[in-house]
PDB file of C-alpha atoms in Angstrom:
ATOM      1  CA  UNK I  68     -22.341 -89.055 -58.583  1.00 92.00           C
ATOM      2  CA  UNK I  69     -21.512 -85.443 -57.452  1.00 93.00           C
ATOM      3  CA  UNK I  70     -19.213 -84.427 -54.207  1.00 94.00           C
ATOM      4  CA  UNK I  71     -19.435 -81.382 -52.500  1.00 94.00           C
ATOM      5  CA  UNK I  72     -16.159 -80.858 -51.204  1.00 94.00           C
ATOM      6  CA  UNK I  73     -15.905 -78.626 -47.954  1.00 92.00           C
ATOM      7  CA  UNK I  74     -13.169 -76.212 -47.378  1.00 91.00           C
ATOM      8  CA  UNK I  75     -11.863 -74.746 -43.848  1.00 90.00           C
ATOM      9  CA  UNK I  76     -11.724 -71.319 -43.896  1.00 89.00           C
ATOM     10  CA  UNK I  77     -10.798 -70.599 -47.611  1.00 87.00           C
ATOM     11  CA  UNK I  78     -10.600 -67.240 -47.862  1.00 89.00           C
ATOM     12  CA  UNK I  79      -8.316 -66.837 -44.748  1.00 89.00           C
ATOM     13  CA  UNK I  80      -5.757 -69.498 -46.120  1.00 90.00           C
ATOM     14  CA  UNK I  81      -4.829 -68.830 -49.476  1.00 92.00           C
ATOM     15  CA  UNK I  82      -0.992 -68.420 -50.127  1.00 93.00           C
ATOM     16  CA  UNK I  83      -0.073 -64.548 -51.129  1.00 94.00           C
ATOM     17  CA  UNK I  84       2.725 -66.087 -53.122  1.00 93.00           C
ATOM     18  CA  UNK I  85       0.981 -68.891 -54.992  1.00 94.00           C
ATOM     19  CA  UNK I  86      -1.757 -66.370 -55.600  1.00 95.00           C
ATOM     20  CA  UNK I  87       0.390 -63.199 -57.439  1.00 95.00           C
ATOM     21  CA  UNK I  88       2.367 -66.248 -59.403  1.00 94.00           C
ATOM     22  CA  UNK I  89      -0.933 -67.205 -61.019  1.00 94.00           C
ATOM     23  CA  UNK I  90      -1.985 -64.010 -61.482  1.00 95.00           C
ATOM     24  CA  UNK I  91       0.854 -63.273 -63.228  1.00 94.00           C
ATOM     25  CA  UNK I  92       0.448 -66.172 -65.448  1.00 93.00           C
ATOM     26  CA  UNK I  93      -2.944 -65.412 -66.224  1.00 92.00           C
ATOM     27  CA  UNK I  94      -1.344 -62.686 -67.820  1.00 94.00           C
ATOM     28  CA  UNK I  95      -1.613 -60.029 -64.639  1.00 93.00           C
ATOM     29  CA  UNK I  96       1.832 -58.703 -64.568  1.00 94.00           C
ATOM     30  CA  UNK I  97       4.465 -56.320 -64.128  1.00 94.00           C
ATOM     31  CA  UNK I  98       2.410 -52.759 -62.209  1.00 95.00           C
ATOM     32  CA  UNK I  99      -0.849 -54.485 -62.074  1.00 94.00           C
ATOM     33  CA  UNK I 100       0.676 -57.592 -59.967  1.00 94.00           C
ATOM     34  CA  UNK I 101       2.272 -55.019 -57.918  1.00 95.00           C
ATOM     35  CA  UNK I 102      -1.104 -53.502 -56.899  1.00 94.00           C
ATOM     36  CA  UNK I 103      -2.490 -56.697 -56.121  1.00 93.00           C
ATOM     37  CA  UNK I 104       0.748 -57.615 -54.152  1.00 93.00           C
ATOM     38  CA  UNK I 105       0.093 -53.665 -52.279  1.00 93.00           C
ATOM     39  CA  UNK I 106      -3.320 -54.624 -51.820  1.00 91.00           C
ATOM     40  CA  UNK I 107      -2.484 -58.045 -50.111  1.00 90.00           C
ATOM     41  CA  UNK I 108       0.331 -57.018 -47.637  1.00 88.00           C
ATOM     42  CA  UNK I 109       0.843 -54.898 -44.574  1.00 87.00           C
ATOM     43  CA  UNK I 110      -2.655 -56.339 -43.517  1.00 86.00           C
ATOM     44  CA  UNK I 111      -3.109 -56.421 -39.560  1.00 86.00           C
ATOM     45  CA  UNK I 112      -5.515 -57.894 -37.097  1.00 84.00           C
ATOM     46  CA  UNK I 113      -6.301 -58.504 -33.548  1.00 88.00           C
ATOM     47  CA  UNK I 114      -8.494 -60.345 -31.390  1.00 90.00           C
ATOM     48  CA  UNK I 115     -10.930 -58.999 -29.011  1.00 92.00           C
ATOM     49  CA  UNK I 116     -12.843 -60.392 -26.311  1.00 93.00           C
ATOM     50  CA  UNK I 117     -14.502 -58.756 -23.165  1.00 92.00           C
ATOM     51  CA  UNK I 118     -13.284 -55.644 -24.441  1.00 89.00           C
ATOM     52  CA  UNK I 119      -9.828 -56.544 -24.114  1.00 93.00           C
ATOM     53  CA  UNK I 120      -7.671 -56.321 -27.409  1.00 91.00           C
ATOM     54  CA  UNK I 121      -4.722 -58.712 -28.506  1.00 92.00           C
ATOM     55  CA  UNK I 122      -1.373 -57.228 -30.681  1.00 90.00           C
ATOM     56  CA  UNK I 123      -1.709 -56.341 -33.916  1.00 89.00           C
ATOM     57  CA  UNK I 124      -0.975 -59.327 -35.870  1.00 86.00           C
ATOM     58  CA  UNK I 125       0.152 -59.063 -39.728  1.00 85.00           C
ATOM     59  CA  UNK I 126      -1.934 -61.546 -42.037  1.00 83.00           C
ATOM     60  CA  UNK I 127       0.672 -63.990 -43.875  1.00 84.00           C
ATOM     61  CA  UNK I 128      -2.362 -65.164 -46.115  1.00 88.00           C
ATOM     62  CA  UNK I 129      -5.853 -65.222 -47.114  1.00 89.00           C
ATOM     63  CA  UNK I 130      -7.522 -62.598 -49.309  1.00 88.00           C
ATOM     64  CA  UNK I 131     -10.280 -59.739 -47.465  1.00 85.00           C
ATOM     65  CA  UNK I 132     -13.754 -60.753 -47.726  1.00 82.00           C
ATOM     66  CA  UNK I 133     -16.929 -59.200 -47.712  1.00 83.00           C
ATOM     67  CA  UNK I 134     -15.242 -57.284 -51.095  1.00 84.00           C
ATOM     68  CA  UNK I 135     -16.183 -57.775 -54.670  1.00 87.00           C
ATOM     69  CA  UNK I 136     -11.957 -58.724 -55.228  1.00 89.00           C
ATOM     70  CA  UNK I 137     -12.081 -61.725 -52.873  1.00 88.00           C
ATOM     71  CA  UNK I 138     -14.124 -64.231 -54.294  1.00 89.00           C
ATOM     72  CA  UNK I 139     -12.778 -63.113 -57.725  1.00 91.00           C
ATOM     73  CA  UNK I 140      -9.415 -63.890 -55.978  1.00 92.00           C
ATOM     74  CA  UNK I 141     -10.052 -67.163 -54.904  1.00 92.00           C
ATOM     75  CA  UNK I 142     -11.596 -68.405 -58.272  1.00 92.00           C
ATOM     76  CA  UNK I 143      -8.634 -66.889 -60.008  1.00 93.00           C
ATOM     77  CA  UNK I 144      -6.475 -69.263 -57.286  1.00 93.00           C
ATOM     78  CA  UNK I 145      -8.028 -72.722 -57.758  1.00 92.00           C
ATOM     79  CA  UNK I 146      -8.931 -71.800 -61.964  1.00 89.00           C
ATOM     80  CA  UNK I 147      -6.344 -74.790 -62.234  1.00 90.00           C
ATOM     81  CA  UNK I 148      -8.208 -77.476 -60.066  1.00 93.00           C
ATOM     82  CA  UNK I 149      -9.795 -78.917 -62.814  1.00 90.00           C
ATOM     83  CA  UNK I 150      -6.303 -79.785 -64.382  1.00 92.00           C
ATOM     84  CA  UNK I 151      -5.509 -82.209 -61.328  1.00 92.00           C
ATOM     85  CA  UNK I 152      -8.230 -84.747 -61.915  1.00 93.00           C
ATOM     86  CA  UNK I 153     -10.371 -85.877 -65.000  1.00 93.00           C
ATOM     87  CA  UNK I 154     -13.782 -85.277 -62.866  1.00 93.00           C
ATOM     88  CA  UNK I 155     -16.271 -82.326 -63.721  1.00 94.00           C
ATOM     89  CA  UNK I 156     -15.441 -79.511 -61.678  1.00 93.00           C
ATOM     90  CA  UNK I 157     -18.015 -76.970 -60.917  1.00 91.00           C
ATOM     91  CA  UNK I 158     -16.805 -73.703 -58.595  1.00 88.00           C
ATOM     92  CA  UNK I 159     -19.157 -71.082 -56.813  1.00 87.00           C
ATOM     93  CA  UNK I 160     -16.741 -68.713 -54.670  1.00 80.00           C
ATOM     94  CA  UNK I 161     -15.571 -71.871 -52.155  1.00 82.00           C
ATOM     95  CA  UNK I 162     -18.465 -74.232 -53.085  1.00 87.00           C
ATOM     96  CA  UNK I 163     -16.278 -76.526 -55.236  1.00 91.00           C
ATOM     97  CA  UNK I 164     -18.534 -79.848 -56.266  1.00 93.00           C
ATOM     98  CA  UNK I 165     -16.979 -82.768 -58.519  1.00 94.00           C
ATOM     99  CA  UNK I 166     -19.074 -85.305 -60.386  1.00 94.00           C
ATOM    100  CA  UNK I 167     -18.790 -88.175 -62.784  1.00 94.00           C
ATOM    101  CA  UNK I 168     -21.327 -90.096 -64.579  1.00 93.00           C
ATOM    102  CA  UNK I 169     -21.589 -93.912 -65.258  1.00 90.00           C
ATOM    103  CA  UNK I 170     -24.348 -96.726 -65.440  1.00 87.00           C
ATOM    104  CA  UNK I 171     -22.067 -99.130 -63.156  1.00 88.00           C
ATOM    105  CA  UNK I 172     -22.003 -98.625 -59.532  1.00 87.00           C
ATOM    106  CA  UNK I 173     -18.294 -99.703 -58.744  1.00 89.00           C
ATOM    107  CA  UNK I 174     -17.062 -97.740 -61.485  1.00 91.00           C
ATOM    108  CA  UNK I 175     -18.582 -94.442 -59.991  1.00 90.00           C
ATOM    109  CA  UNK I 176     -16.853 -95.124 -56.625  1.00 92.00           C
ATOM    110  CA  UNK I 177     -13.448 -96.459 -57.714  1.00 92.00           C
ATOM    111  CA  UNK I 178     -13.149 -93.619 -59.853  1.00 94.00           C
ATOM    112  CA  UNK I 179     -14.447 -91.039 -57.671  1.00 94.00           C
ATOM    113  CA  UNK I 180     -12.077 -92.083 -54.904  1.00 93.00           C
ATOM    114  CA  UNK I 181      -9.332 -91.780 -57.095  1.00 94.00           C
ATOM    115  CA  UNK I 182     -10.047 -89.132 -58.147  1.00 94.00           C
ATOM    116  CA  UNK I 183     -10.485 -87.321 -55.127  1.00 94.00           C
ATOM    117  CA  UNK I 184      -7.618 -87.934 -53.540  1.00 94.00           C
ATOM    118  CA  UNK I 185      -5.796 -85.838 -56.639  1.00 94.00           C
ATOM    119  CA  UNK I 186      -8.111 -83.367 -55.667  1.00 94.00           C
ATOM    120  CA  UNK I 187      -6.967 -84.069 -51.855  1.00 94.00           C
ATOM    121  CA  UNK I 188      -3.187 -84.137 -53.097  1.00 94.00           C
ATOM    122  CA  UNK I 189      -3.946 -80.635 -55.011  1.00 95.00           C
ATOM    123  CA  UNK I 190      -5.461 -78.710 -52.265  1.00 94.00           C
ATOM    124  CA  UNK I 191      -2.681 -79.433 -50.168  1.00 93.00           C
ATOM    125  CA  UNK I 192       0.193 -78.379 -52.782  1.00 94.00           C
ATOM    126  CA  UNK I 193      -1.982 -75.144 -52.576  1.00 94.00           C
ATOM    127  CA  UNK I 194      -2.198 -75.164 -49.112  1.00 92.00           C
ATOM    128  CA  UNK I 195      -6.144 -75.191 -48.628  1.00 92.00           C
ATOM    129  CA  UNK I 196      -7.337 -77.423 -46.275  1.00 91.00           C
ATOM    130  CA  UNK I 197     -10.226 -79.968 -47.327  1.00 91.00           C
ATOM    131  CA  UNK I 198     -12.830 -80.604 -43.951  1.00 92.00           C
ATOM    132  CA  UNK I 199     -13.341 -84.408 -45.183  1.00 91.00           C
ATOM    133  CA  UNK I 200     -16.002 -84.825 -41.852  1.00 90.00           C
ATOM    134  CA  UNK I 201     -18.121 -81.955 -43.593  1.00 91.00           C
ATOM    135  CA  UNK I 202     -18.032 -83.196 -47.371  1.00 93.00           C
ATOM    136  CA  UNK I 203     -20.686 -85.104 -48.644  1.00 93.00           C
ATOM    137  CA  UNK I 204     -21.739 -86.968 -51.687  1.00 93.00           C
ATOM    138  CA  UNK I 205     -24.802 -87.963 -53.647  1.00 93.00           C
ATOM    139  CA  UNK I 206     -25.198 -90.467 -56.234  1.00 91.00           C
ATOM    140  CA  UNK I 207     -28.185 -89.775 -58.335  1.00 88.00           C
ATOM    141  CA  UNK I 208     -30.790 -91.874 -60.052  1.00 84.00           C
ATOM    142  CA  UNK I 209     -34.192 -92.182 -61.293  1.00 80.00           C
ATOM    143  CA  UNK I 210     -37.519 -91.603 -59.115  1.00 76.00           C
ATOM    144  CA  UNK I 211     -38.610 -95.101 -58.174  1.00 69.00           C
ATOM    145  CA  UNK I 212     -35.426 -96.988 -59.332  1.00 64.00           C
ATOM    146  CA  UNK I 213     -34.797-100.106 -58.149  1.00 54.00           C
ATOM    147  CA  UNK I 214     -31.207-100.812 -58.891  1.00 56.00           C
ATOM    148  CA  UNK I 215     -29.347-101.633 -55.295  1.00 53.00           C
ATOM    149  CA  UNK I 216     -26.583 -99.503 -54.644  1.00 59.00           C
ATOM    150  CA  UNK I 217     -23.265-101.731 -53.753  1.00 58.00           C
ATOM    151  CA  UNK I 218     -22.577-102.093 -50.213  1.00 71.00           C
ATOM    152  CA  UNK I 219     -19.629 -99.633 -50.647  1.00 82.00           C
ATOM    153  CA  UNK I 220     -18.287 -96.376 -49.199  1.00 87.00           C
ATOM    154  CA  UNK I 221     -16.187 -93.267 -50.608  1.00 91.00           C
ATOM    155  CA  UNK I 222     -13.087 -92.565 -48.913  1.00 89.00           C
ATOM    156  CA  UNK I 223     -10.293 -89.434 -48.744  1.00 89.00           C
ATOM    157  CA  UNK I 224      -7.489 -90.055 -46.381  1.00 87.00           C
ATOM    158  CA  UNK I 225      -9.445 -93.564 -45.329  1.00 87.00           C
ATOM    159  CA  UNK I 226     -11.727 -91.648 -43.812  1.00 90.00           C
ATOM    160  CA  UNK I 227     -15.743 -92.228 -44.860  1.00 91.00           C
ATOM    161  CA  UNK I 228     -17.550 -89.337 -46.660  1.00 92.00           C
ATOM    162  CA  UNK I 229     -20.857 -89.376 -45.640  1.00 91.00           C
ATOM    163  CA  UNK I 230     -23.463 -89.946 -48.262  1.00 91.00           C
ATOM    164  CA  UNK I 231     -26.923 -88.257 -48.972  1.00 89.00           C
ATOM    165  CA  UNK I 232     -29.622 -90.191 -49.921  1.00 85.00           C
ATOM    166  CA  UNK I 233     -33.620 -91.484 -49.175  1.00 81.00           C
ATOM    167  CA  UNK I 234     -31.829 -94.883 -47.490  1.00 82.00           C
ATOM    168  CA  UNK I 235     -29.671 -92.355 -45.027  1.00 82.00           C
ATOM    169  CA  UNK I 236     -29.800 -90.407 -42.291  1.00 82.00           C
ATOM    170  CA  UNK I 237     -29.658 -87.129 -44.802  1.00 84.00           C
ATOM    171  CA  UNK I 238     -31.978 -87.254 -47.446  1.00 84.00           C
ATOM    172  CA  UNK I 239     -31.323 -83.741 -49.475  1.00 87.00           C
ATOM    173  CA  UNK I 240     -28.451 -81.545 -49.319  1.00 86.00           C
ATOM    174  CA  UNK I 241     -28.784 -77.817 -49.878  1.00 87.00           C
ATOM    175  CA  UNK I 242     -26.458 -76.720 -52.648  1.00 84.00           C
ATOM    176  CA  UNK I 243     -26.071 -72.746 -53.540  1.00 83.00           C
ATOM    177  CA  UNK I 244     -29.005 -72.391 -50.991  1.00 83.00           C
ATOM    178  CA  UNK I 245     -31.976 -75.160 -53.034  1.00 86.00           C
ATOM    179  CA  UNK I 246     -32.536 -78.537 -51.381  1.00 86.00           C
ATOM    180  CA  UNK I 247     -31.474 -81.397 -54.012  1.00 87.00           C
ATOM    181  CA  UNK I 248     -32.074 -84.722 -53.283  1.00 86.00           C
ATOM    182  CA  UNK I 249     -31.167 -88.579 -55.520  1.00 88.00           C
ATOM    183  CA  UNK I 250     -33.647 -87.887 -57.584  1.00 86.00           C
ATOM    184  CA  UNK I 251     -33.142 -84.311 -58.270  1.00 84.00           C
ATOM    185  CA  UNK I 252     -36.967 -83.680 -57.501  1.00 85.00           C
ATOM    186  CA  UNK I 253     -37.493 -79.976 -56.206  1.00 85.00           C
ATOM    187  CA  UNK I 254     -40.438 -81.412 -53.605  1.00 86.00           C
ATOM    188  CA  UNK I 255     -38.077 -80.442 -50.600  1.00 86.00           C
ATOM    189  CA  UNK I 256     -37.205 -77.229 -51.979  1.00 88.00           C
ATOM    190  CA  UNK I 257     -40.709 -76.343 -52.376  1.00 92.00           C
ATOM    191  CA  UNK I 258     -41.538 -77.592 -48.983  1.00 90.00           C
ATOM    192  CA  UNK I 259     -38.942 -74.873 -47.654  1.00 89.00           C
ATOM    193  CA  UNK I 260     -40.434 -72.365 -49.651  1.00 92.00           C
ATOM    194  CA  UNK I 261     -43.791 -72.749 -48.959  1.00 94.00           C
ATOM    195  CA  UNK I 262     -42.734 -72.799 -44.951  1.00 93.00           C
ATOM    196  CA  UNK I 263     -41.136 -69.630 -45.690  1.00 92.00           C
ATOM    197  CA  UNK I 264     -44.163 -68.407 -46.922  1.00 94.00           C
ATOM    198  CA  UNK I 265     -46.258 -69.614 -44.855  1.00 95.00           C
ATOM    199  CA  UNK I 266     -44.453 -67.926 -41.795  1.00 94.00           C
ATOM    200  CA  UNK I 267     -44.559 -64.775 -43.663  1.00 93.00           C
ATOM    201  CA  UNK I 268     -48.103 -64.738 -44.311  1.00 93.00           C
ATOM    202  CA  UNK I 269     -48.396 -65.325 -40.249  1.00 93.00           C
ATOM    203  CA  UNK I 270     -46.950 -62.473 -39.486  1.00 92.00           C
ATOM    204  CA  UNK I 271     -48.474 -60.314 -41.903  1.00 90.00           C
ATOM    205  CA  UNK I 272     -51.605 -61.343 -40.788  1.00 90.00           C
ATOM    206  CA  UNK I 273     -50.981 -60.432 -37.396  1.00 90.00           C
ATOM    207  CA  UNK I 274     -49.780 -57.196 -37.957  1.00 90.00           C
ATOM    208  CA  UNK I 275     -52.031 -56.397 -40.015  1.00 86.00           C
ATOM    209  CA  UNK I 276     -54.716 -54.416 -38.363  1.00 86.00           C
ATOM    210  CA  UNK I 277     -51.526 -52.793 -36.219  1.00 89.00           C
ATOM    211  CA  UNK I 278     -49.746 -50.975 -38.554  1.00 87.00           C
ATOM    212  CA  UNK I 279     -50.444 -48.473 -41.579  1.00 85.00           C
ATOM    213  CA  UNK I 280     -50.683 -49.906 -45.052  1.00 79.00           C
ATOM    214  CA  UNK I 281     -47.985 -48.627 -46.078  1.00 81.00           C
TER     215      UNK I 281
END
C-alpha cells in the first residue's frame, strides 16, 4: 500500500526557526547558519489586484521558490520525517509518499492508519499542514488477482482518504508526472503519451506545407 500525502502550500509555511535549528544540526553552523538566517529574513510582499497594490508585508516563513536553495531547503526540513513512523518514506521536493507491504489486508490498513496519524502528529509539530481531502492511496496487487479487498477505509483525523483503484471512481494516479495504477502496468501512461504524440503529429502535419523546414 503506498499514500501520497498532500501538503498545502509547503514552501510558503515552513518555520524560519525550526529550519536554521536543523540546519545547524546537520552540522550548518556558526557564519554559514547566519547566511542562511540573512538569506531568509527581511523578505517582503504585497498583493496586487486591478492594479492596485497592498502594504508591504514581511514573510514570517516559508523558503523562496522557483530557486535551486528552496527545494534543497525543504528536504533538508522534513530529512527527519522518516524518524516519526516505521513506514517507507519516499520525498521528491513536497511529494512525500509512505508505503508498507504485507500479504494480509487488515494488517496494511491498521498499520497504515497508525501510522499516519504520526505522520499527521509530525507535520503539525513542524507546522506544515497535511490537505487530507487531496491525499490519496493505492494498494497494489497482481494483474488479474482475485483476492477481495476488505470492506474497509483509511482514515487521518476520521476523515476518509480516498482510494485509487480499477473498482473506484479513480483508477491511476499520476505520481512525479507517470500514470500508476494497482497493478503498476504503464498501459495508462502510454495511453498519455501516445495522445501527446498524436496531437503533436496533428499539428505538424498541418503546418507543414506553411512554414520553412527549418
Amino acid at each position: 500500500m503506498a499514500t501520497f500525502l498532500y501538503l498545502n502550500k509547503a514552501f510558503d509555511t515552513i518555520s524560519h526557526n525550526i529550519l536554521l535549528k536543523r540546519l545547524e544540526k546537520l552540522g550548518i553552523r556558526g557564519i554559514a547558519n547566519t547566511w542562511f538566517k540573512s538569506y531568509l529574513s527581511d523578505r517582503r510582499q504585497y498583493m496586487e489586484i486591478y492594479k492596485v497594490k497592498s502594504h508591504l508585508e514581511e514573510n514570517q516563513c516559508g523558503v523562496p521558490q522557483g530557486s535551486i536553495l528552496g527545494p534543497i531547503l525543504f528536504l533538508l526540513y522534513i530529512n527527519d520525517i522518516q524518524n516519526s513512523t516505521s513506514l517507507k518514506v519516499l520525498c521528491f521536493a513536497d511529494d512525500t509518499t509512505c508505503s508498507y507491504s504485507s500479504s494480509n489486508t487488515k494488517t496494511l490498513y491498521d498499520t497504515m492508519t497508525q501510522e499516519l496519524e504520526k505522520i499527521n502528529q509530525w507535520f503539525r509539530a513542524n507546522k506544515l499542514c497535511l490537505n487530507i481531502s487531496k491525499t490519496k492511496y493505492i494498494i497494489f496487487r497482481p494483474s488479474g488477482s482475485h483476492q477481495a479487498l476488505n470492506d474497509q477505509s483509511l482514515y487521518i483525523d476520521n476523515q476518509v482518504i480516498e482510494q485509487i483503484g480499477n473498482h473506484t471512481n479513480t483508477n491511476f494516479f499520476k505520481f512525479l508526472g507517470m500514470a500508476i495504477d494497482e497493478n503498476i502496468s504503464l498501459k495508462k501512461q502510454i495511453d498519455n503519451v501516445c495522445a501527446k504524440l498524436s496531437r503533436a503529429n496533428y499539428i505538424i502535419n498541418k503546418v507543414k506545407d506553411t512554414v520553412p523546414k527549418h
